[in-house]
Every structure is written in structure tokens, then in C-alpha cells.
PDB file of C-alpha atoms in Angstrom:
ATOM      1  CA  MET A1086     -13.090  -5.724 -41.100  1.00  0.00           C
ATOM      2  CA  ARG A1087     -16.646  -7.284 -41.864  1.00  0.00           C
ATOM      3  CA  VAL A1088     -18.239  -9.470 -39.354  1.00  0.00           C
ATOM      4  CA  PRO A1089     -20.974 -12.093 -40.597  1.00  0.00           C
ATOM      5  CA  ILE A1090     -24.337 -11.180 -39.114  1.00  0.00           C
ATOM      6  CA  ARG A1091     -24.616 -14.911 -38.019  1.00  0.00           C
ATOM      7  CA  HIS A1092     -21.727 -14.267 -35.590  1.00  0.00           C
ATOM      8  CA  LEU A1093     -23.361 -11.282 -34.497  1.00  0.00           C
ATOM      9  CA  ALA A1094     -26.731 -13.178 -33.740  1.00  0.00           C
ATOM     10  CA  VAL A1095     -24.669 -15.695 -31.734  1.00  0.00           C
ATOM     11  CA  ALA A1096     -23.095 -13.142 -29.460  1.00  0.00           C
ATOM     12  CA  LEU A1097     -26.118 -11.612 -28.964  1.00  0.00           C
ATOM     13  CA  THR A1098     -27.890 -14.448 -28.026  1.00  0.00           C
ATOM     14  CA  LEU A1099     -25.104 -15.846 -25.679  1.00  0.00           C
ATOM     15  CA  CYS A1100     -24.926 -12.277 -23.905  1.00  0.00           C
ATOM     16  CA  CYS A1101     -28.959 -12.270 -23.305  1.00  0.00           C
ATOM     17  CA  ALA A1102     -28.795 -15.797 -22.303  1.00  0.00           C
ATOM     18  CA  LEU A1103     -25.943 -15.100 -19.542  1.00  0.00           C
ATOM     19  CA  LEU A1104     -27.701 -11.850 -18.554  1.00  0.00           C
ATOM     20  CA  VAL A1105     -31.176 -13.718 -17.933  1.00  0.00           C
ATOM     21  CA  GLY A1106     -29.451 -16.235 -16.209  1.00  0.00           C
ATOM     22  CA  GLY A1107     -27.648 -14.382 -14.004  1.00  0.00           C
ATOM     23  CA  THR A1108     -30.754 -12.603 -12.773  1.00  0.00           C
ATOM     24  CA  ALA A1109     -32.690 -15.672 -12.566  1.00  0.00           C
ATOM     25  CA  CYS A1110     -30.247 -17.047 -10.308  1.00  0.00           C
ATOM     26  CA  GLY A1111     -29.829 -13.749  -7.927  1.00  0.00           C
ATOM     27  CA  GLY A1112     -34.042 -13.314  -8.041  1.00  0.00           C
ATOM     28  CA  ALA A1113     -35.466 -11.107  -5.394  1.00  0.00           C
ATOM     29  CA  GLY A1114     -37.118 -14.257  -3.567  1.00  0.00           C
ATOM     30  CA  ASP A1115     -38.194 -14.074  -0.095  1.00  0.00           C
ATOM     31  CA  SER A1116     -37.078 -11.382   1.542  1.00  0.00           C
ATOM     32  CA  ALA A1117     -37.568 -12.762   4.756  1.00  0.00           C
ATOM     33  CA  GLN A1118     -35.319 -15.822   3.321  1.00  0.00           C
ATOM     34  CA  ASN A1119     -32.257 -13.800   2.305  1.00  0.00           C
ATOM     35  CA  THR A1120     -31.279 -11.342   5.494  1.00  0.00           C
ATOM     36  CA  THR A1121     -28.572 -12.768   6.911  1.00  0.00           C
ATOM     37  CA  ALA A1122     -26.732 -11.011   9.757  1.00  0.00           C
ATOM     38  CA  VAL A1123     -23.055 -10.234   8.998  1.00  0.00           C
ATOM     39  CA  PRO A1124     -20.808  -9.984  11.652  1.00  0.00           C
ATOM     40  CA  THR A1125     -18.865  -7.119  12.079  1.00  0.00           C
ATOM     41  CA  ALA A1126     -15.267  -6.843  12.878  1.00  0.00           C
ATOM     42  CA  SER A1127     -15.288  -4.312  16.052  1.00  0.00           C
ATOM     43  CA  PRO A1128     -13.222  -4.894  19.239  1.00  0.00           C
ATOM     44  CA  SER A1129     -15.659  -6.151  21.996  1.00  0.00           C
ATOM     45  CA  THR A1130     -13.110  -5.876  24.881  1.00  0.00           C
ATOM     46  CA  SER A1131     -11.353  -2.626  26.164  1.00  0.00           C
ATOM     47  CA  ALA A1132      -8.190  -5.030  25.694  1.00  0.00           C
ATOM     48  CA  GLU A1133      -9.114  -5.569  22.085  1.00  0.00           C
ATOM     49  CA  GLN A1134      -9.788  -2.111  21.333  1.00  0.00           C
ATOM     50  CA  GLN A1135      -6.455  -0.727  23.040  1.00  0.00           C
ATOM     51  CA  LYS A1136      -4.795  -3.382  20.654  1.00  0.00           C
ATOM     52  CA  PHE A1137      -6.100  -2.118  17.713  1.00  0.00           C
ATOM     53  CA  ALA A1138      -5.884   1.476  18.681  1.00  0.00           C
ATOM     54  CA  LYS A1139      -2.208   0.703  18.781  1.00  0.00           C
ATOM     55  CA  ALA A1140      -2.235  -1.217  15.301  1.00  0.00           C
ATOM     56  CA  ARG A1141      -3.798   1.636  13.751  1.00  0.00           C
ATOM     57  CA  PHE A1142      -1.556   4.279  15.384  1.00  0.00           C
ATOM     58  CA  VAL A1143       1.369   2.302  14.152  1.00  0.00           C
ATOM     59  CA  ALA A1144       0.044   2.178  10.712  1.00  0.00           C
ATOM     60  CA  ASN A1145      -0.933   5.463  10.352  1.00  0.00           C
ATOM     61  CA  ALA A1146       2.197   7.228  11.813  1.00  0.00           C
ATOM     62  CA  GLY A1147       4.176   4.492   9.870  1.00  0.00           C
ATOM     63  CA  LEU A1148       2.741   5.844   6.776  1.00  0.00           C
ATOM     64  CA  ALA A1149       3.055   9.628   7.531  1.00  0.00           C
ATOM     65  CA  ALA A1150       6.762   9.149   8.395  1.00  0.00           C
ATOM     66  CA  GLY A1151       7.453   6.682   5.408  1.00  0.00           C
ATOM     67  CA  ALA A1152       6.129   9.532   3.013  1.00  0.00           C
ATOM     68  CA  THR A1153       8.024  12.263   4.999  1.00  0.00           C
ATOM     69  CA  TYR A1154      11.470  10.642   4.498  1.00  0.00           C
ATOM     70  CA  GLN A1155      10.663   9.481   0.945  1.00  0.00           C
ATOM     71  CA  TRP A1156       9.571  13.067  -0.472  1.00  0.00           C
ATOM     72  CA  ILE A1157      10.428  15.351   1.767  1.00  0.00           C
ATOM     73  CA  VAL A1158      13.282  15.066   3.638  1.00  0.00           C
ATOM     74  CA  GLY A1159      15.448  13.014   1.504  1.00  0.00           C
ATOM     75  CA  PRO A1160      14.987  15.449  -1.334  1.00  0.00           C
ATOM     76  CA  TRP A1161      15.688  18.314   1.273  1.00  0.00           C
ATOM     77  CA  ARG A1162      18.976  16.617   2.337  1.00  0.00           C
ATOM     78  CA  ALA A1163      20.199  16.043  -1.162  1.00  0.00           C
ATOM     79  CA  GLY A1164      19.750  19.845  -1.809  1.00  0.00           C
ATOM     80  CA  LYS A1165      16.520  19.502  -4.267  1.00  0.00           C
ATOM     81  CA  PHE A1166      14.910  22.145  -2.749  1.00  0.00           C
ATOM     82  CA  GLU A1167      17.619  24.546  -3.494  1.00  0.00           C
ATOM     83  CA  LYS A1168      16.922  27.446  -6.296  1.00  0.00           C
ATOM     84  CA  GLY A1169      18.642  26.276  -9.731  1.00  0.00           C
ATOM     85  CA  THR A1170      18.303  22.496  -9.321  1.00  0.00           C
ATOM     86  CA  THR A1171      17.453  20.586 -11.660  1.00  0.00           C
ATOM     87  CA  GLY A1172      13.972  18.647 -11.240  1.00  0.00           C
ATOM     88  CA  ARG A1173      13.243  21.335  -8.171  1.00  0.00           C
ATOM     89  CA  LYS A1174       9.429  22.065  -9.334  1.00  0.00           C
ATOM     90  CA  LEU A1175       8.600  18.140  -9.275  1.00  0.00           C
ATOM     91  CA  ALA A1176      10.544  17.566  -5.974  1.00  0.00           C
ATOM     92  CA  LEU A1177       8.555  20.606  -4.202  1.00  0.00           C
ATOM     93  CA  VAL A1178       4.995  19.587  -5.643  1.00  0.00           C
ATOM     94  CA  LYS A1179       6.217  16.109  -4.480  1.00  0.00           C
ATOM     95  CA  ALA A1180       6.666  17.217  -1.474  1.00  0.00           C
ATOM     96  CA  GLY A1181       3.562  19.156  -0.933  1.00  0.00           C
ATOM     97  CA  VAL A1182       1.530  16.165  -1.540  1.00  0.00           C
ATOM     98  CA  ALA A1183       3.528  14.133   0.350  1.00  0.00           C
ATOM     99  CA  GLY A1184       3.061  16.969   3.107  1.00  0.00           C
ATOM    100  CA  ALA A1185      -0.651  16.613   2.793  1.00  0.00           C
ATOM    101  CA  PHE A1186      -0.548  13.126   2.951  1.00  0.00           C
ATOM    102  CA  ALA A1187       1.605  13.144   6.375  1.00  0.00           C
ATOM    103  CA  TYR A1188      -0.353  15.559   8.169  1.00  0.00           C
ATOM    104  CA  ASN A1189      -3.722  13.493   7.195  1.00  0.00           C
ATOM    105  CA  ARG A1190      -2.109  10.509   8.669  1.00  0.00           C
ATOM    106  CA  LEU A1191      -0.740  12.285  11.605  1.00  0.00           C
ATOM    107  CA  LYS A1192      -4.009  13.493  12.650  1.00  0.00           C
ATOM    108  CA  ALA A1193      -5.377  10.016  11.841  1.00  0.00           C
ATOM    109  CA  ALA A1194      -2.561   8.474  13.999  1.00  0.00           C
ATOM    110  CA  LEU A1195      -3.437  11.056  17.056  1.00  0.00           C
ATOM    111  CA  ARG A1196      -7.254  10.036  16.785  1.00  0.00           C
ATOM    112  CA  ASN A1197      -6.048   6.293  17.101  1.00  0.00           C
ATOM    113  CA  ALA A1198      -3.946   7.075  20.084  1.00  0.00           C
ATOM    114  CA  GLN A1199      -7.097   7.915  22.063  1.00  0.00           C
ATOM    115  CA  GLY A1200      -8.399   4.398  22.259  1.00  0.00           C
ATOM    116  CA  ASP A1201      -4.658   3.557  24.138  1.00  0.00           C
ATOM    117  CA  PRO A1202      -4.471   5.451  27.680  1.00  0.00           C
ATOM    118  CA  LEU A1203      -0.750   5.212  27.819  1.00  0.00           C
ATOM    119  CA  LEU A1204      -0.106   6.262  23.740  1.00  0.00           C
ATOM    120  CA  ALA A1205      -2.869   8.759  24.461  1.00  0.00           C
ATOM    121  CA  LYS A1206      -0.581  10.329  27.355  1.00  0.00           C
ATOM    122  CA  ALA A1207       2.209   9.977  25.208  1.00  0.00           C
ATOM    123  CA  VAL A1208       1.089  11.572  22.107  1.00  0.00           C
ATOM    124  CA  ALA A1209      -0.968  14.273  23.909  1.00  0.00           C
ATOM    125  CA  PRO A1210       1.624  17.250  23.754  1.00  0.00           C
ATOM    126  CA  LEU A1211       2.151  16.261  19.874  1.00  0.00           C
ATOM    127  CA  ALA A1212      -1.387  17.639  19.285  1.00  0.00           C
ATOM    128  CA  ALA A1213      -0.503  21.175  18.853  1.00  0.00           C
ATOM    129  CA  GLY A1214       2.643  20.453  16.309  1.00  0.00           C
ATOM    130  CA  VAL A1215       0.322  18.138  14.071  1.00  0.00           C
ATOM    131  CA  ASP A1216      -1.890  21.250  13.580  1.00  0.00           C
ATOM    132  CA  THR A1217       0.992  23.825  13.101  1.00  0.00           C
ATOM    133  CA  LEU A1218       1.792  21.511   9.778  1.00  0.00           C
ATOM    134  CA  LYS A1219      -1.379  22.289   8.300  1.00  0.00           C
ATOM    135  CA  ASN A1220       0.192  24.939   6.186  1.00  0.00           C
ATOM    136  CA  LEU A1221       3.736  23.503   5.565  1.00  0.00           C
ATOM    137  CA  PRO A1222       2.943  21.696   1.980  1.00  0.00           C
ATOM    138  CA  ALA A1223       1.879  25.249   1.080  1.00  0.00           C
ATOM    139  CA  LYS A1224       5.469  26.700   2.430  1.00  0.00           C
ATOM    140  CA  LEU A1225       6.977  23.556   1.077  1.00  0.00           C
ATOM    141  CA  ARG A1226       6.469  25.183  -2.497  1.00  0.00           C
ATOM    142  CA  GLY A1227       7.200  28.217  -1.522  1.00  0.00           C
ATOM    143  CA  ASP A1228      10.842  29.801  -2.348  1.00  0.00           C
ATOM    144  CA  ASP A1229      12.692  30.963   0.952  1.00  0.00           C
ATOM    145  CA  SER A1230      10.500  28.456   3.523  1.00  0.00           C
ATOM    146  CA  ALA A1231      11.145  24.969   2.210  1.00  0.00           C
ATOM    147  CA  ASP A1232      14.069  24.245   4.490  1.00  0.00           C
ATOM    148  CA  ALA A1233      11.949  25.067   7.367  1.00  0.00           C
ATOM    149  CA  ALA A1234       8.898  23.245   6.386  1.00  0.00           C
ATOM    150  CA  ALA A1235      11.280  19.964   5.966  1.00  0.00           C
ATOM    151  CA  GLY A1236      12.548  20.111   9.167  1.00  0.00           C
ATOM    152  CA  ALA A1237       9.473  20.798  10.936  1.00  0.00           C
ATOM    153  CA  PHE A1238       8.380  17.337   9.551  1.00  0.00           C
ATOM    154  CA  GLU A1239      11.541  15.553  10.212  1.00  0.00           C
ATOM    155  CA  SER A1240      11.483  16.893  13.755  1.00  0.00           C
ATOM    156  CA  LEU A1241       7.539  16.138  14.403  1.00  0.00           C
ATOM    157  CA  VAL A1242       7.623  12.792  12.791  1.00  0.00           C
ATOM    158  CA  GLY A1243      10.893  11.830  15.165  1.00  0.00           C
ATOM    159  CA  GLN A1244       8.567  13.148  18.082  1.00  0.00           C
ATOM    160  CA  VAL A1245       5.985  11.098  17.085  1.00  0.00           C
ATOM    161  CA  LYS A1246       7.896   7.941  16.754  1.00  0.00           C
ATOM    162  CA  ASP A1247       9.382   8.430  19.931  1.00  0.00           C
ATOM    163  CA  ALA A1248       6.449   8.813  21.612  1.00  0.00           C
ATOM    164  CA  GLY A1249       4.992   5.588  20.315  1.00  0.00           C
ATOM    165  CA  ARG A1250       7.984   3.761  21.211  1.00  0.00           C
ATOM    166  CA  SER A1251       7.644   4.840  24.972  1.00  0.00           C
ATOM    167  CA  ALA A1252       4.317   3.624  24.721  1.00  0.00           C
ATOM    168  CA  GLY A1253       4.873   0.368  23.239  1.00  0.00           C
ATOM    169  CA  ALA A1254       4.256   1.227  19.841  1.00  0.00           C
ATOM    170  CA  GLU A1255       7.138   1.049  17.456  1.00  0.00           C
ATOM    171  CA  VAL A1256       6.781   2.835  14.473  1.00  0.00           C
ATOM    172  CA  GLU A1257       8.334   1.687  11.245  1.00  0.00           C
ATOM    173  CA  ASP A1258       8.736   3.890   7.923  1.00  0.00           C
ATOM    174  CA  GLN A1259       6.140   2.394   5.359  1.00  0.00           C
ATOM    175  CA  VAL A1260       6.284   4.449   2.024  1.00  0.00           C
ATOM    176  CA  PRO A1261       3.065   4.861   0.663  1.00  0.00           C
ATOM    177  CA  THR A1262       1.885   3.846  -2.852  1.00  0.00           C
ATOM    178  CA  ALA A1263       0.649   6.294  -5.066  1.00  0.00           C
ATOM    179  CA  ALA A1264      -3.007   5.354  -4.706  1.00  0.00           C
ATOM    180  CA  GLN A1265      -2.697   5.584  -0.937  1.00  0.00           C
ATOM    181  CA  LEU A1266      -1.080   9.434  -1.781  1.00  0.00           C
ATOM    182  CA  SER A1267      -3.867  10.543  -3.897  1.00  0.00           C
ATOM    183  CA  GLY A1268      -6.514   8.935  -1.508  1.00  0.00           C
ATOM    184  CA  GLY A1269      -5.178  10.484   1.376  1.00  0.00           C
TER     185      GLY A1269
END
């Protein structure tokens, strides 16, 4: 399909006008006049810091729990990790990705818990358990250790949820989106 040259000329002229108009409006001008202080959303009092620490802990632990139950514990209980099962490889790959994501979010939740003294005491014993999860995504892909890895994830997520509940930070499962899983 041929386009008449005058249509191209009109389109090119409009594009140039928009480009020049857009850059003219934004102009460099006097830099002293254009600088403005942008307020940041950082907590100022220790009460606000604790409140945000609990909220971040709940969000991160909830995402870890949701990923664990959606792609590790659920398929494990349904027998998707057993040899000869249809879709086993895909289930194991999903479980491995979810395991790495859950490990990342649990580590973040432990860091968030440090902002609240009560929460920090409740989750402190779990730090060593979270560190043991580091290698479990690879074990999920293994033939013999998938059951042990899934059980370890389920157990530790339950302990984190119980610790949060005891500190007044109720954790609810939140299934992460594909973008969150890929972004970590």
C-alpha cells in the first residue's frame, strides 16, 4: 500500500511540531527556580518505624507464604512431585522458582522484623531456619528430596506466621503475581 508523499510530509511536520513544542515547554531555564524539595515517605518517629516494620513484615511473609502454598505445598500434597506424574517437570520448575522467591521474601521479612522489638524477638530463632532454605529450591528439582524440601518450606512458613501472630502481626497468604516472581 502506497502512501502519498503529502501525507508523509504532514505527519513529519506534526511530529516535529510536537517535539519542538514539548521541549520548549520543559526548557532548562534557571536551575535555581526549578529545584524543589520532594518530601520522602520516611517514618519520623519510632512508633511510625515500628508500624511500617510490621506492615512490611506482614507483606513479605504473606507473599512467601502464598508462593509456598500455591506452588510448593499444594502440588506436593496433590502428588505432582512423584515420579511418573503428568506435568511433574513443570510442577518442579514452578516449585523451584517459588522456593527461591519465598526464600528472598522470608529474608526480607526477617530484616523488616528488626524494626519492631517484639517482632524481632519473635522471629529471631527462625533466622537459622530461613538460611537452611537457601539450597532447597535446587533440592525441589531433585528426584528424592522433593518431599523433604516441600515439608521444610511448609514448616518454616508456618513458624514465621505463628511468630508474627504472637507479636501482633497477623500474616495472611498472598499469592504473588508472575511479575513479582520474576522480579524477586
